[in-house]
């Protein structure tokens, strides 16, 4: 069964689509690169328990898939543990409680042992026979935030692991030698048995010096490398010498006498402080290389809480270890071999490469992942990161200043909720929740606030706190001037709430944009691309007479199907659409995996409408698990699906992908083209997939984007002493073509309460005056 699955995966892996039907031109081979590793070779990728970021670690499917998705020479690392009858198994932890179903299968077999001087309670392999383990246990994901969809494999016997992976590079990690010796189980003897099956075991590692020394005569004459592994806790005691590992870290020349390299947590090389920022690198790698020791770093995972320095870009972390001016580690031990492979094979050395992927990179409020959105710093960072098009979501102040801000609601994107919470109002025509709206503020009041960076996620995935409130607000005219000064290839102007602003606030946002573009002479040139985006067709229609402008319809609703007739209707109003990236495929049972393509790109392209997909974030929780929790994999596949542009809050990541050295080189590592459903149909029983009946698709209909002509701009008197709360509480329908001038809008309950409090105050004052 596994071999059959592997064959299917290999077919997926090796199929290269050629849109023109001919054979691709083979470029001349690139000169071999010299790395700053010990021997100048390319760093190795070590799959920690296989593809354990997606599949249960140490399972047969995890190992087979890491071969499929990893670059050539990917190393398979098996953590060796022993059953009661002296059979070896690949298991990720000594305590089976969180890595298997042992607690459910054997509820009465819980034990307590002293392990390296500490009491450990749980379920242990040495308490089960190999038959019990194979017949009743299944391995499970040890990290609960990962999927349990593939928890169906029995523990993987080490002899079978060696037999089935004879053509792969394998690594045996012997973590608890002393513990097993205490229970009359010899890891040395078992490894001798494994060597009879395959003498090409490439690496053996252990945190115990005595074990490595005893292995010396066993591996003499073989190509096998012995590696000394350091634990995360530097103060832990090494069993053979009774010295803390921190002390042994200073004795590299002594380590060289029994090992050819060291395996260390990545924080030993690039320390991370408590605030989650990188500190300067240690000299460990260069010191070890001087002694002739190889250095492997472990602990890499895409779905980890990375230091803020990496902007949640997992590839940047790999490159930090293999591509800097001082050193390169000799290998990385990772749960996501595909990402490490891409970093080393495709991204390292590409910093100054020309772009291989022409797909447009469009910012979402500038580099909103690195700085507060739509600020001067966010725009400058987007330009520095190589964006093609910078964007401005236009908002209006009540004194008619047009400026850039991600949302008309100031609560998330500014510090307004502190000093101006009393201005919170409910405007049903804009959003269902209370808000503090820019149209109720003067420009001077806006400037009294600070920008505020926000994340789609809470807790540990919050964005860089040191940059939370930095930067300055930018007017639309300043934004346009900046784009011309920096010679940005294009700009995108996003206009929303135009009907409401005209009818209820007397604000002409379309007129303000038209005037600003004209003043910047952008309506009279074709050098700089100008995109006008809105979710309202009536707004786009206002710009139909300027042929150099590209009109983009924002489909805010997540949809799964569109008729050709509807696509043709879109074409009447727009040249392109901005689609939610999840509208491009359907999901499987809400499990975090894709199932099928939708027809949106195909239908839009049929109608000659371009598709911009987004918004792409780097945070792993925003990425379906099909794509290895890796934004590069997501970007690659959105382009593979046919997206003409990528809208992203992290332009640096998209630009790095566009310059990857693997694109266009058929001899290079292949970044995976993953069709929706590939992962689940490969790994699961086909019947299970076939039996799933997805809900009816959500259709995109004309009512979702066709809006009536914009109403005339109402002549509403602006009272500078009024904070705008009364007007902001209007809940008039924004599709109403008649300006509400005959009757003032009824105050909301919040406004009514404010009026009542004021009235009571004046009544009390009158009573006091009469008393005196």
XYZ file of C-alpha atoms in Angstrom, residues 51-556:
506
model
C 7.502 15.033 6.983
C 6.384 15.406 10.592
C 4.926 18.884 10.137
C 2.037 17.293 8.268
C 2.015 13.566 9.044
C 2.503 11.754 12.378
C 6.247 11.828 13.096
C 8.255 8.649 12.548
C 5.452 7.030 10.536
C 5.950 5.275 7.219
C 3.907 7.884 5.363
C 5.870 10.739 6.958
C 9.160 9.248 5.778
C 7.938 8.433 2.259
C 6.476 11.909 1.752
C 9.636 13.641 2.917
C 11.485 11.847 0.110
C 8.869 12.973 -2.404
C 8.780 16.616 -1.343
C 12.360 17.137 -0.165
C 15.327 17.947 -2.358
C 17.714 15.236 -3.459
C 19.750 13.844 -0.591
C 17.168 14.636 2.076
C 18.131 12.692 5.208
C 15.532 10.600 7.079
C 15.969 10.797 10.847
C 14.586 7.971 13.011
C 14.545 8.236 16.812
C 15.343 4.730 18.076
C 13.332 3.157 20.885
C 13.050 -0.453 22.046
C 10.170 -2.792 22.814
C 10.251 -5.328 25.648
C 11.273 -8.115 23.244
C 14.270 -6.135 21.896
C 12.700 -4.881 18.693
C 13.540 -1.368 17.572
C 10.956 1.228 16.557
C 11.080 4.766 15.203
C 9.245 6.838 17.816
C 9.549 10.557 18.406
C 9.408 10.490 22.219
C 10.302 8.130 25.054
C 6.890 8.682 26.633
C 4.287 7.372 24.201
C 1.401 9.271 25.776
C 1.358 12.177 23.313
C 2.724 10.369 20.260
C 0.526 7.245 20.147
C -2.867 6.050 21.343
C -1.197 4.029 24.114
C -3.298 5.612 26.871
C -6.499 4.481 25.146
C -5.238 1.107 23.934
C -3.624 0.138 27.258
C -5.250 2.276 29.992
C -3.827 0.101 32.786
C -0.215 0.065 31.607
C 0.844 3.473 32.851
C 4.267 3.401 34.530
C 6.704 5.691 36.304
C 10.460 5.597 35.611
C 13.510 7.577 36.608
C 14.990 8.927 33.375
C 18.292 10.796 33.571
C 17.664 11.480 37.238
C 14.090 12.759 36.793
C 10.775 11.026 37.404
C 8.735 10.459 34.243
C 5.223 9.039 34.223
C 3.431 7.662 31.180
C 3.511 4.807 28.670
C 6.830 3.413 27.392
C 7.800 1.164 24.499
C 9.839 -1.135 26.752
C 6.615 -2.166 28.519
C 5.075 -3.582 25.317
C 5.959 -6.434 23.037
C 6.508 -5.659 19.374
C 3.315 -7.587 18.562
C 1.289 -5.419 20.950
C 2.744 -2.277 19.437
C 2.060 -3.324 15.863
C -1.432 -4.673 16.513
C -2.893 -2.096 18.897
C -0.916 1.143 18.681
C -1.087 3.903 16.100
C 1.257 6.878 15.980
C -0.336 10.304 16.343
C 0.663 13.890 15.865
C 2.561 15.001 18.943
C 1.709 18.683 18.401
C -1.981 19.235 18.980
C -2.269 22.248 16.651
C -1.481 19.929 13.720
C -3.992 17.716 11.982
C -4.961 14.275 13.262
C -6.389 13.340 9.859
C -3.495 10.999 9.099
C -3.276 9.257 12.472
C -3.675 5.714 11.185
C -0.173 4.168 10.922
C 1.314 1.557 13.232
C 4.707 2.286 14.815
C 7.475 1.882 12.236
C 9.934 -0.959 13.067
C 13.519 0.199 12.559
C 14.416 -2.913 10.570
C 11.587 -2.185 8.139
C 12.599 1.488 8.069
C 16.140 0.524 7.039
C 14.936 -2.066 4.533
C 12.410 0.206 2.787
C 14.781 3.177 2.630
C 17.944 1.488 1.366
C 18.287 4.069 -1.380
C 17.794 7.011 0.956
C 20.161 8.735 3.362
C 19.206 7.574 6.862
C 20.051 8.791 10.345
C 19.532 6.902 13.628
C 19.246 9.011 16.772
C 19.823 7.058 20.022
C 18.521 9.369 22.717
C 18.149 7.250 25.888
C 20.981 4.726 25.854
C 21.598 4.628 29.626
C 17.885 4.287 30.381
C 17.520 1.290 28.073
C 20.752 -0.247 29.388
C 19.272 -0.108 32.890
C 16.468 -2.300 31.598
C 18.752 -4.772 29.820
C 18.070 -3.420 26.358
C 21.140 -2.574 24.273
C 20.853 0.076 21.564
C 24.404 -0.780 20.452
C 23.446 -4.384 19.750
C 20.342 -3.303 17.872
C 22.291 -0.913 15.662
C 24.693 -3.762 14.853
C 21.654 -5.697 13.644
C 20.558 -2.766 11.503
C 24.020 -2.553 9.945
C 23.634 -6.140 8.784
C 20.608 -5.000 6.785
C 22.197 -1.835 5.406
C 25.754 -0.704 6.043
C 24.962 2.647 4.435
C 23.418 4.183 7.535
C 24.905 7.648 7.166
C 24.529 9.182 10.623
C 24.197 8.005 14.206
C 23.692 10.586 16.916
C 23.335 10.544 20.675
C 23.600 12.915 23.623
C 25.632 10.254 25.500
C 29.399 10.227 25.087
C 29.816 6.646 26.341
C 27.522 5.325 23.637
C 29.327 7.206 20.850
C 32.693 5.949 22.060
C 31.389 2.382 22.126
C 30.120 2.826 18.565
C 33.559 3.852 17.305
C 34.855 0.292 16.699
C 31.467 -0.743 15.265
C 31.498 1.867 12.495
C 35.226 1.704 11.815
C 35.804 1.451 8.074
C 32.259 2.544 7.242
C 31.178 5.904 5.870
C 28.936 6.399 8.867
C 29.295 9.650 10.851
C 28.913 9.784 14.630
C 27.294 12.991 15.896
C 27.159 14.330 19.464
C 23.728 15.818 20.176
C 23.200 18.620 22.702
C 19.824 18.889 24.453
C 17.768 22.081 24.691
C 18.597 22.360 28.406
C 22.262 23.350 28.611
C 22.265 22.663 32.354
C 21.262 19.016 31.913
C 23.918 16.497 32.962
C 25.614 14.264 30.428
C 25.420 10.675 31.865
C 28.963 9.543 31.018
C 30.990 12.522 32.282
C 28.454 13.892 34.792
C 29.222 17.320 33.373
C 26.591 19.837 32.275
C 26.279 20.141 28.523
C 27.099 23.846 28.788
C 30.567 22.853 29.960
C 31.000 20.293 27.191
C 30.140 22.962 24.631
C 33.514 24.566 25.431
C 35.405 21.306 24.818
C 35.029 20.924 21.075
C 38.508 19.445 20.636
C 37.575 16.671 23.086
C 34.318 16.011 21.199
C 36.358 15.669 18.013
C 37.989 12.527 19.465
C 34.749 10.504 19.277
C 32.452 12.390 16.854
C 32.695 14.134 13.500
C 30.064 16.686 14.300
C 27.596 18.181 16.754
C 23.822 18.579 16.639
C 22.544 21.581 18.565
C 19.286 23.503 19.089
C 19.138 26.427 16.692
C 19.110 28.856 19.617
C 22.674 27.768 20.438
C 23.678 29.511 17.192
C 21.245 32.413 16.923
C 20.005 33.143 20.460
C 16.494 34.528 20.914
C 15.700 36.754 23.896
C 12.560 36.616 26.013
C 10.925 39.326 23.912
C 11.335 37.039 20.859
C 13.986 39.000 19.039
C 17.220 37.615 17.634
C 20.439 38.386 19.412
C 23.868 38.390 17.700
C 25.014 34.945 16.623
C 27.418 32.962 18.757
C 30.758 31.751 17.451
C 29.764 28.105 17.871
C 29.672 27.238 14.161
C 32.970 28.904 13.289
C 34.609 27.467 16.418
C 33.392 23.968 15.566
C 34.497 24.287 11.954
C 37.982 25.299 13.132
C 38.082 22.001 15.025
C 36.926 20.116 11.940
C 33.465 19.405 13.373
C 30.294 19.570 11.306
C 27.366 21.467 12.832
C 23.697 20.553 12.411
C 20.951 22.750 13.895
C 17.587 21.356 14.986
C 14.208 22.734 16.041
C 12.987 24.140 12.711
C 9.243 24.143 12.093
C 7.106 26.411 9.914
C 4.261 26.392 12.417
C 6.403 27.634 15.259
C 6.320 31.083 16.848
C 9.293 32.533 15.010
C 11.318 35.512 16.237
C 9.776 38.776 15.053
C 12.878 39.461 12.939
C 11.671 36.922 10.374
C 8.228 38.498 9.785
C 6.764 34.970 10.073
C 8.661 33.979 6.910
C 10.003 30.458 7.591
C 12.442 30.608 4.683
C 14.172 33.636 6.177
C 14.983 31.575 9.250
C 16.581 28.797 7.206
C 18.584 31.355 5.227
C 19.760 32.961 8.460
C 21.580 29.705 9.215
C 22.899 28.802 5.777
C 23.419 32.138 4.050
C 25.194 34.783 6.081
C 28.637 36.302 5.714
C 30.211 34.396 8.638
C 29.136 30.757 8.384
C 26.689 28.147 7.166
C 25.556 25.186 9.220
C 26.180 21.818 7.586
C 22.556 20.786 7.889
C 19.160 21.711 9.306
C 16.871 19.262 11.107
C 13.297 20.232 10.307
C 9.684 19.093 10.487
C 9.098 20.586 7.010
C 11.691 19.200 4.612
C 9.986 20.820 1.641
C 10.486 24.342 3.014
C 14.092 23.771 4.000
C 14.726 22.273 0.568
C 13.253 25.316 -1.143
C 15.271 27.706 1.019
C 18.581 25.986 0.294
C 18.036 24.935 -3.327
C 15.994 27.877 -4.635
C 16.312 30.968 -2.429
C 19.903 30.931 -1.198
C 21.955 33.057 -3.570
C 18.900 34.666 -5.172
C 19.043 37.995 -3.361
C 20.386 39.854 -6.396
C 18.889 37.571 -9.029
C 16.491 38.875 -11.639
C 12.823 38.013 -11.317
C 11.876 34.652 -12.783
C 8.140 35.011 -12.098
C 6.437 38.036 -13.719
C 3.183 37.816 -11.731
C 2.268 41.197 -10.251
C 3.063 41.771 -6.580
C 0.482 44.123 -5.090
C 0.777 45.401 -1.540
C -2.077 45.291 0.940
C -1.786 48.642 2.753
C 1.935 48.669 2.042
C 4.115 46.208 3.927
C 1.364 45.870 6.502
C 2.973 42.784 8.047
C 6.038 44.784 9.070
C 4.639 48.246 9.876
C 1.237 49.760 10.636
C -0.731 49.680 7.412
C -0.803 52.629 5.018
C 1.868 54.597 6.871
C 4.932 56.172 5.334
C 7.081 53.360 6.769
C 4.809 50.631 5.394
C 4.948 52.154 1.922
C 8.714 52.660 2.002
C 9.209 49.049 3.130
C 6.962 47.796 0.321
C 9.017 49.725 -2.224
C 12.263 48.452 -0.708
C 10.850 44.933 -0.891
C 10.329 45.177 -4.640
C 6.568 45.566 -4.852
C 5.064 46.234 -8.294
C 1.989 48.105 -7.104
C 1.476 49.980 -3.843
C -2.043 50.606 -2.670
C -4.007 53.250 -0.841
C -7.395 52.507 0.701
C -8.828 56.032 0.644
C -10.668 57.373 3.669
C -12.222 60.817 4.134
C -12.171 63.191 7.067
C -15.133 65.428 7.759
C -13.083 68.423 6.570
C -12.691 66.641 3.191
C -9.088 65.450 3.456
C -8.521 62.196 1.559
C -5.918 59.958 3.210
C -4.783 56.326 3.235
C -5.840 53.887 5.972
C -6.736 50.174 5.844
C -10.229 50.745 7.201
C -12.764 53.501 7.662
C -13.051 52.235 11.245
C -10.182 53.674 13.277
C -10.385 51.173 16.147
C -7.958 48.516 14.871
C -5.660 50.679 12.777
C -5.133 53.661 15.116
C -5.078 54.511 18.815
C -8.498 56.200 18.571
C -10.182 53.774 20.963
C -8.315 55.399 23.856
C -9.096 59.115 23.686
C -12.122 58.959 21.358
C -14.120 55.956 22.534
C -17.012 58.313 23.251
C -17.354 58.804 19.488
C -18.047 55.139 18.857
C -21.160 54.681 16.760
C -23.166 52.055 14.946
C -23.436 52.501 11.163
C -25.245 49.508 9.723
C -24.549 50.562 6.146
C -20.821 50.075 6.793
C -20.435 47.327 9.385
C -22.431 45.382 11.943
C -20.250 46.293 14.930
C -19.645 49.603 16.654
C -16.849 51.687 15.193
C -14.998 54.968 15.391
C -15.133 56.334 11.875
C -12.696 58.577 10.040
C -15.490 60.687 8.522
C -16.368 61.967 11.998
C -12.859 63.403 12.500
C -10.945 66.358 11.153
C -7.512 65.809 9.634
C -5.937 67.518 12.648
C -7.685 65.037 14.927
C -6.486 62.117 12.805
C -2.941 63.404 13.067
C -3.257 63.554 16.858
C -3.555 59.746 16.828
C -0.877 57.127 16.277
C -1.070 54.374 13.673
C -1.530 50.882 15.067
C -0.365 47.612 13.556
C -2.791 44.764 14.006
C -2.720 41.065 13.237
C -5.458 38.708 12.122
C -4.415 36.563 15.069
C -4.075 37.048 18.792
C -1.587 35.822 21.339
C 1.768 34.497 20.202
C 1.141 35.379 16.546
C 0.920 39.095 17.242
C 3.107 41.194 14.985
C 6.309 42.968 15.938
C 5.432 44.897 19.122
C 8.409 47.239 18.685
C 6.774 48.595 15.510
C 3.198 48.595 16.722
C 2.680 52.379 16.713
C 5.396 53.738 14.431
C 5.030 55.706 11.196
C 2.943 58.631 9.980
C -0.424 58.871 8.304
C -0.290 59.687 4.602
C -2.676 61.866 2.579
C -3.718 60.643 -0.836
C -1.791 63.457 -2.548
C 1.346 62.587 -0.567
C 0.901 58.920 -1.490
C 0.708 59.776 -5.181
C 3.740 62.024 -4.957
C 5.659 59.278 -3.155
C 4.800 56.746 -5.844
C 6.102 59.078 -8.561
C 9.230 59.991 -6.629
C 10.074 56.309 -6.058
C 9.142 55.389 -9.642
C 6.877 52.598 -8.434
C 5.559 50.683 -11.494
C 1.964 51.092 -10.398
C -0.547 52.212 -7.795
C -3.894 50.848 -6.644
C -6.546 53.183 -5.263
C -9.235 51.419 -3.238
C -12.557 53.267 -2.857
C -15.295 52.016 -0.554
C -18.450 53.424 1.057
C -18.809 56.061 -1.678
C -22.616 56.007 -1.719
C -22.883 56.304 2.056
C -20.365 59.133 2.258
C -22.109 61.098 -0.488
C -25.653 60.672 0.797
C -25.081 60.823 4.541
C -21.894 62.808 5.063
C -21.761 65.107 2.092
C -18.315 63.752 1.192
C -17.348 63.162 -2.431
C -14.678 60.451 -2.170
C -14.802 59.718 -5.919
C -14.327 63.397 -6.702
C -11.449 63.643 -4.238
C -9.683 60.689 -5.879
C -10.331 61.996 -9.391
C -8.937 65.414 -8.516
C -5.864 63.998 -6.753
C -5.046 61.734 -9.704
C -5.503 64.625 -12.123
C -3.336 66.948 -10.030
C -0.634 64.274 -10.099
C -1.125 64.057 -13.919
C -1.703 60.317 -13.596
C -4.741 60.565 -15.844
C -2.598 61.848 -18.697
C 0.169 59.248 -18.810
C 0.638 55.532 -19.309
C 4.064 55.064 -17.736
C 2.736 54.317 -14.276
C -0.013 51.710 -14.005
C -3.130 53.002 -12.214
C -5.638 50.567 -10.731
C -8.967 51.741 -9.314
C -10.551 49.154 -7.024
C -13.941 49.020 -5.388
C -16.588 46.547 -4.364
C -19.190 48.856 -5.917
C -19.714 48.756 -9.686
C -21.076 52.308 -9.597
C -17.690 53.566 -8.368
C -15.795 51.807 -11.146
C -18.216 53.203 -13.703
C -17.152 56.720 -12.703
C -13.702 55.999 -14.171
C -14.767 54.265 -17.387
C -13.872 57.265 -19.550
C -10.170 57.091 -18.656
C -8.865 54.148 -20.697
C -5.437 54.108 -19.041
C -6.971 53.208 -15.671
C -7.460 49.534 -14.893
C -10.658 48.944 -12.975
C -10.606 46.173 -10.349
C -13.767 44.760 -8.801
C -13.249 43.594 -5.217
C -15.300 40.441 -4.625
C -15.461 40.579 -0.825
